[in-house]
mmCIF file with all atom_site columns, C-alpha atoms in Angstrom:
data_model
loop_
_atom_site.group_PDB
_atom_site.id
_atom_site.type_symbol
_atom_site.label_atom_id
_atom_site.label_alt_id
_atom_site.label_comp_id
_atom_site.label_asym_id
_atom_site.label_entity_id
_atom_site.label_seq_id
_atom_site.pdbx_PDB_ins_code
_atom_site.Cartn_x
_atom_site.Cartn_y
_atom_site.Cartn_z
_atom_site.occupancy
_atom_site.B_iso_or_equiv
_atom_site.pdbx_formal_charge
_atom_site.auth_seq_id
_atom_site.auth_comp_id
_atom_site.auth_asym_id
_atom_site.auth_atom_id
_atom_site.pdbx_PDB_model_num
ATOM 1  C CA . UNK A 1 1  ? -2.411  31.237  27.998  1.00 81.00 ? 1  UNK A CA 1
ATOM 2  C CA . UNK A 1 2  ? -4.003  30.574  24.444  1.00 81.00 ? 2  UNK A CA 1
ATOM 3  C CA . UNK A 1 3  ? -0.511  30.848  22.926  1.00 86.00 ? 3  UNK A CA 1
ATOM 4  C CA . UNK A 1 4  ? 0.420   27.884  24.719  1.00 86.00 ? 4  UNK A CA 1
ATOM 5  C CA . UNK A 1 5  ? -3.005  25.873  25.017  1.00 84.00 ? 5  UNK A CA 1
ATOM 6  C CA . UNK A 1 6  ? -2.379  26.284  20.956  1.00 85.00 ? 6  UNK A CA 1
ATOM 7  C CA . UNK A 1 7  ? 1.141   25.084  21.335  1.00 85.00 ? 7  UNK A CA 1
ATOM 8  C CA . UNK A 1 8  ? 0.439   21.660  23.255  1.00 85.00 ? 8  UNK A CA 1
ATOM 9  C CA . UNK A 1 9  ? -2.456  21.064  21.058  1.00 82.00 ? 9  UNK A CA 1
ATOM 10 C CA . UNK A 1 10 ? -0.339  21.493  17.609  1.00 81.00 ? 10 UNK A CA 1
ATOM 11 C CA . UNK A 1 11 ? 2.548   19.691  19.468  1.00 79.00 ? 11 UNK A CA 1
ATOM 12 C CA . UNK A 1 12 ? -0.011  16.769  20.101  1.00 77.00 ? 12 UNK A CA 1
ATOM 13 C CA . UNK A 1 13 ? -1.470  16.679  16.737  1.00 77.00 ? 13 UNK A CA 1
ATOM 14 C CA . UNK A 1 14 ? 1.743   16.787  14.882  1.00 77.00 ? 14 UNK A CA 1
ATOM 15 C CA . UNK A 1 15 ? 3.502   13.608  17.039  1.00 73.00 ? 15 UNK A CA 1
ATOM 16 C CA . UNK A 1 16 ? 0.802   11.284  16.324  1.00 69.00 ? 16 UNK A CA 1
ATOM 17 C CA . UNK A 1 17 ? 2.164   8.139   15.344  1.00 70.00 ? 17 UNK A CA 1
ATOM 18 C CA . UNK A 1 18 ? -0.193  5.873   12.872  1.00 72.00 ? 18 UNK A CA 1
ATOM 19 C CA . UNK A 1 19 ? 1.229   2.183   12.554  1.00 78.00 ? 19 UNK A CA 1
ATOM 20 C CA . UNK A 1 20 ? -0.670  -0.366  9.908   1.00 79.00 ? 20 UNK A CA 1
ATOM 21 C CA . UNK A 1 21 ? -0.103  -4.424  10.303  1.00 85.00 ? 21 UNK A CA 1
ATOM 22 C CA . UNK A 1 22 ? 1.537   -4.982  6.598   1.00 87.00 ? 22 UNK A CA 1
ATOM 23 C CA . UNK A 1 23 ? 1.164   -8.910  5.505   1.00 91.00 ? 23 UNK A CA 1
ATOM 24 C CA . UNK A 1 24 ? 2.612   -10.298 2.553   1.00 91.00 ? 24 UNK A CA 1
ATOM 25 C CA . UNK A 1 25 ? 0.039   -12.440 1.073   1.00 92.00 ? 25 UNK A CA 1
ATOM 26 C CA . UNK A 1 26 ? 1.754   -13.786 -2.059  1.00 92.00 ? 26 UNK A CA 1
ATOM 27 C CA . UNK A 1 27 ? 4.489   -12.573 -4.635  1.00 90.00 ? 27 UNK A CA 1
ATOM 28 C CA . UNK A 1 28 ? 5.145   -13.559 -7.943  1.00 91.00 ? 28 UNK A CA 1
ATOM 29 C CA . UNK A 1 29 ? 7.778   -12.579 -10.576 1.00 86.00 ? 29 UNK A CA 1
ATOM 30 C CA . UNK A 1 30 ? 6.577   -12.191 -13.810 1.00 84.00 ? 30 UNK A CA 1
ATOM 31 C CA . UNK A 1 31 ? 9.559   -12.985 -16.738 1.00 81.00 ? 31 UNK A CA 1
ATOM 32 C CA . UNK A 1 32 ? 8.561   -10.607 -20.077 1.00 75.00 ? 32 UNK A CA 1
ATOM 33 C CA . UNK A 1 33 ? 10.661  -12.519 -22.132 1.00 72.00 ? 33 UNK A CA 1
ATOM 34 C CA . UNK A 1 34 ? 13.608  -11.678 -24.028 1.00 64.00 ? 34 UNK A CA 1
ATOM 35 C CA . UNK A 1 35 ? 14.491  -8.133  -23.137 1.00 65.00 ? 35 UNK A CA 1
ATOM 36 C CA . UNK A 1 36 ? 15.784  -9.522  -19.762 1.00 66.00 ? 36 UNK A CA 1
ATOM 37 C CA . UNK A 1 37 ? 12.912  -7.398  -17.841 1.00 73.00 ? 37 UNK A CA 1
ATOM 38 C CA . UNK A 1 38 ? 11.060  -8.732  -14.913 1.00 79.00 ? 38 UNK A CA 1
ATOM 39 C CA . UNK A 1 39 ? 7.837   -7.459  -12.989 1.00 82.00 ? 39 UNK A CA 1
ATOM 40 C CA . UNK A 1 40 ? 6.992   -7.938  -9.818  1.00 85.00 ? 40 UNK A CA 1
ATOM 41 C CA . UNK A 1 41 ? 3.302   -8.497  -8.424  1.00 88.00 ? 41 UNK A CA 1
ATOM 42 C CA . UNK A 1 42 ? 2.714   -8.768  -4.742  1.00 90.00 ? 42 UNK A CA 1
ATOM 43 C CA . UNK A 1 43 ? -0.251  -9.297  -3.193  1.00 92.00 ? 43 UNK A CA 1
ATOM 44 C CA . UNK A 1 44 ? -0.773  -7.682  0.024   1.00 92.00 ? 44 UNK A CA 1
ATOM 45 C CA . UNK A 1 45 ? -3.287  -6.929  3.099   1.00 93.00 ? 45 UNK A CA 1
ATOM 46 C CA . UNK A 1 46 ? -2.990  -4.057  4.581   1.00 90.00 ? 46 UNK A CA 1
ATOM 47 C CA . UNK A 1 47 ? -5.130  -3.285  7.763   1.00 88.00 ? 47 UNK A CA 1
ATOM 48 C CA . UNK A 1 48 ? -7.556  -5.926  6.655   1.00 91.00 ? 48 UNK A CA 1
ATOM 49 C CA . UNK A 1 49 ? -8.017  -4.853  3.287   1.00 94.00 ? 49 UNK A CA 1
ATOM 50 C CA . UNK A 1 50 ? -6.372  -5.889  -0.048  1.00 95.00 ? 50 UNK A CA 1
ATOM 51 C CA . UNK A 1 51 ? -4.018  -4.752  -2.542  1.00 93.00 ? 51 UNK A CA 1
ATOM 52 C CA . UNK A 1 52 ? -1.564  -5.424  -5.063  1.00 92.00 ? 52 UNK A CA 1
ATOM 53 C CA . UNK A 1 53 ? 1.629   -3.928  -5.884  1.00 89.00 ? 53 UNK A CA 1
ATOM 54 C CA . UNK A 1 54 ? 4.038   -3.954  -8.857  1.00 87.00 ? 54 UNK A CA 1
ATOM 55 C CA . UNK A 1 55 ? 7.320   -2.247  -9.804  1.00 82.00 ? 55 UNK A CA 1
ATOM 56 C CA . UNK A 1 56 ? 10.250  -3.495  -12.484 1.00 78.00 ? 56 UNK A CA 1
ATOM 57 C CA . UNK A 1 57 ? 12.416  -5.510  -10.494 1.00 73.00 ? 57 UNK A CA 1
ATOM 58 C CA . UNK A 1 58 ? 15.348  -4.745  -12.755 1.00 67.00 ? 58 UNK A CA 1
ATOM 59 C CA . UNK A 1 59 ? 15.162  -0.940  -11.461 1.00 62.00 ? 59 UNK A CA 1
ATOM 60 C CA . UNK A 1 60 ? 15.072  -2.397  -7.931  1.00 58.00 ? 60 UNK A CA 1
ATOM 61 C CA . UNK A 1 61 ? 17.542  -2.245  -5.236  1.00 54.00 ? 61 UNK A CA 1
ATOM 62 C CA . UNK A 1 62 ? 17.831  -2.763  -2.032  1.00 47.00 ? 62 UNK A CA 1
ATOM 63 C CA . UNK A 1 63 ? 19.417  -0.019  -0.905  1.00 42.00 ? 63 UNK A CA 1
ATOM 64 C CA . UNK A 1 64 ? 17.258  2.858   -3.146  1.00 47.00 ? 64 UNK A CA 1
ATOM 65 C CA . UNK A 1 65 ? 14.086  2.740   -4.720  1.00 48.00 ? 65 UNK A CA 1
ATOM 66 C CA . UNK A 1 66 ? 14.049  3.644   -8.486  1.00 49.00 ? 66 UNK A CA 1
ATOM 67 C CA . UNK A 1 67 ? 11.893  3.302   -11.231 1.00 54.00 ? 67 UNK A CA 1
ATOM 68 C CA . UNK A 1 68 ? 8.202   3.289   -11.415 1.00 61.00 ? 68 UNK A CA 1
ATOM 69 C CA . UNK A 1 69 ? 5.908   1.111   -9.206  1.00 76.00 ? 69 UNK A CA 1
ATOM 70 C CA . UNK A 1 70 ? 2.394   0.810   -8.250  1.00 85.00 ? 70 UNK A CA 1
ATOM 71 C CA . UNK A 1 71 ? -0.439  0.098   -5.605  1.00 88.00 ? 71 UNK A CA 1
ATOM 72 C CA . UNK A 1 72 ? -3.472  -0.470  -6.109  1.00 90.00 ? 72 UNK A CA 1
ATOM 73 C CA . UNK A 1 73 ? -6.688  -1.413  -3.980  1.00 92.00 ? 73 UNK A CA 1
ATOM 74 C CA . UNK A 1 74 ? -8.768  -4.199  -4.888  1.00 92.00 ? 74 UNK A CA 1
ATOM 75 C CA . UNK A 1 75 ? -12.368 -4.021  -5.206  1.00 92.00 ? 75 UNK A CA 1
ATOM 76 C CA . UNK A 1 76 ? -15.091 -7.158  -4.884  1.00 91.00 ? 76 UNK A CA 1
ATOM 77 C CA . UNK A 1 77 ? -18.701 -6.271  -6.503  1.00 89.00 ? 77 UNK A CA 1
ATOM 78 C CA . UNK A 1 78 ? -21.956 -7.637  -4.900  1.00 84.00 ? 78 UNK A CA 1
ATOM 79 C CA . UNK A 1 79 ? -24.829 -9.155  -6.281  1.00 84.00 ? 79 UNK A CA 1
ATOM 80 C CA . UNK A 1 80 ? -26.432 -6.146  -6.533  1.00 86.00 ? 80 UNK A CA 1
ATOM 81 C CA . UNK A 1 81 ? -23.548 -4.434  -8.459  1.00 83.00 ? 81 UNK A CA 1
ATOM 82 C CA . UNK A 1 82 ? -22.316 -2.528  -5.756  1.00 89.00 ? 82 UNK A CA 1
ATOM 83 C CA . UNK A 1 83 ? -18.725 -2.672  -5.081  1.00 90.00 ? 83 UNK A CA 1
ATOM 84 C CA . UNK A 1 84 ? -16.736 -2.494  -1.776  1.00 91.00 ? 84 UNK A CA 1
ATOM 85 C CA . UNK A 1 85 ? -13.230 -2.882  -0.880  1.00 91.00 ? 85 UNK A CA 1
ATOM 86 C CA . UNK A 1 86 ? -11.990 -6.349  -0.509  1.00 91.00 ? 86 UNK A CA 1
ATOM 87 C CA . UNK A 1 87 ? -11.251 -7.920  2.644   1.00 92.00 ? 87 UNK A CA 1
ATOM 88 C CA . UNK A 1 88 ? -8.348  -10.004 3.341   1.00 89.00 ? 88 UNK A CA 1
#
């Protein structure tokens, strides 16, 4: 009986499913001049809070993701010097 109380519980833990709401907030390309490279900076809010995302859109396809890229959480401070993440 504890073999299979143990089985339904790992069964239920393991097929949780956790879904975020993704927005795009704002994207821009940024040209680095001559050596025909390109970043891109997106702004995002995820689950309320914000964050920003690069990667090299030269090493960018749609099919695969290669290359480097980035996310990062912004931050606000308060008056007192505290700082918390940033809402969107």
């Amino acid at each position: 009986m504890k073999k299979i109380f143990g089985i339904v519980v790992m069964g239920l833990l393991l097929n949780f499913n956790a879904n975020a709401e993704i927005k795009l907030i704002e994207k821009k390309v940024i040209d680095q001049g001559g050596n025909n490279r390109s970043m891109v900076v997106s702004l995002i809010c995820v689950d309320g809070y914000k964050f920003v995302t690069l990667y090299d859109k030269a090493q960018y396809k749609a099919d695969a993701v290669s290359g480097t890229s980035s996310i990062t959480q912004m931050f606000m401070r308060s008056t007192d010097k505290n700082s918390f993440p940033a809402r969107c």
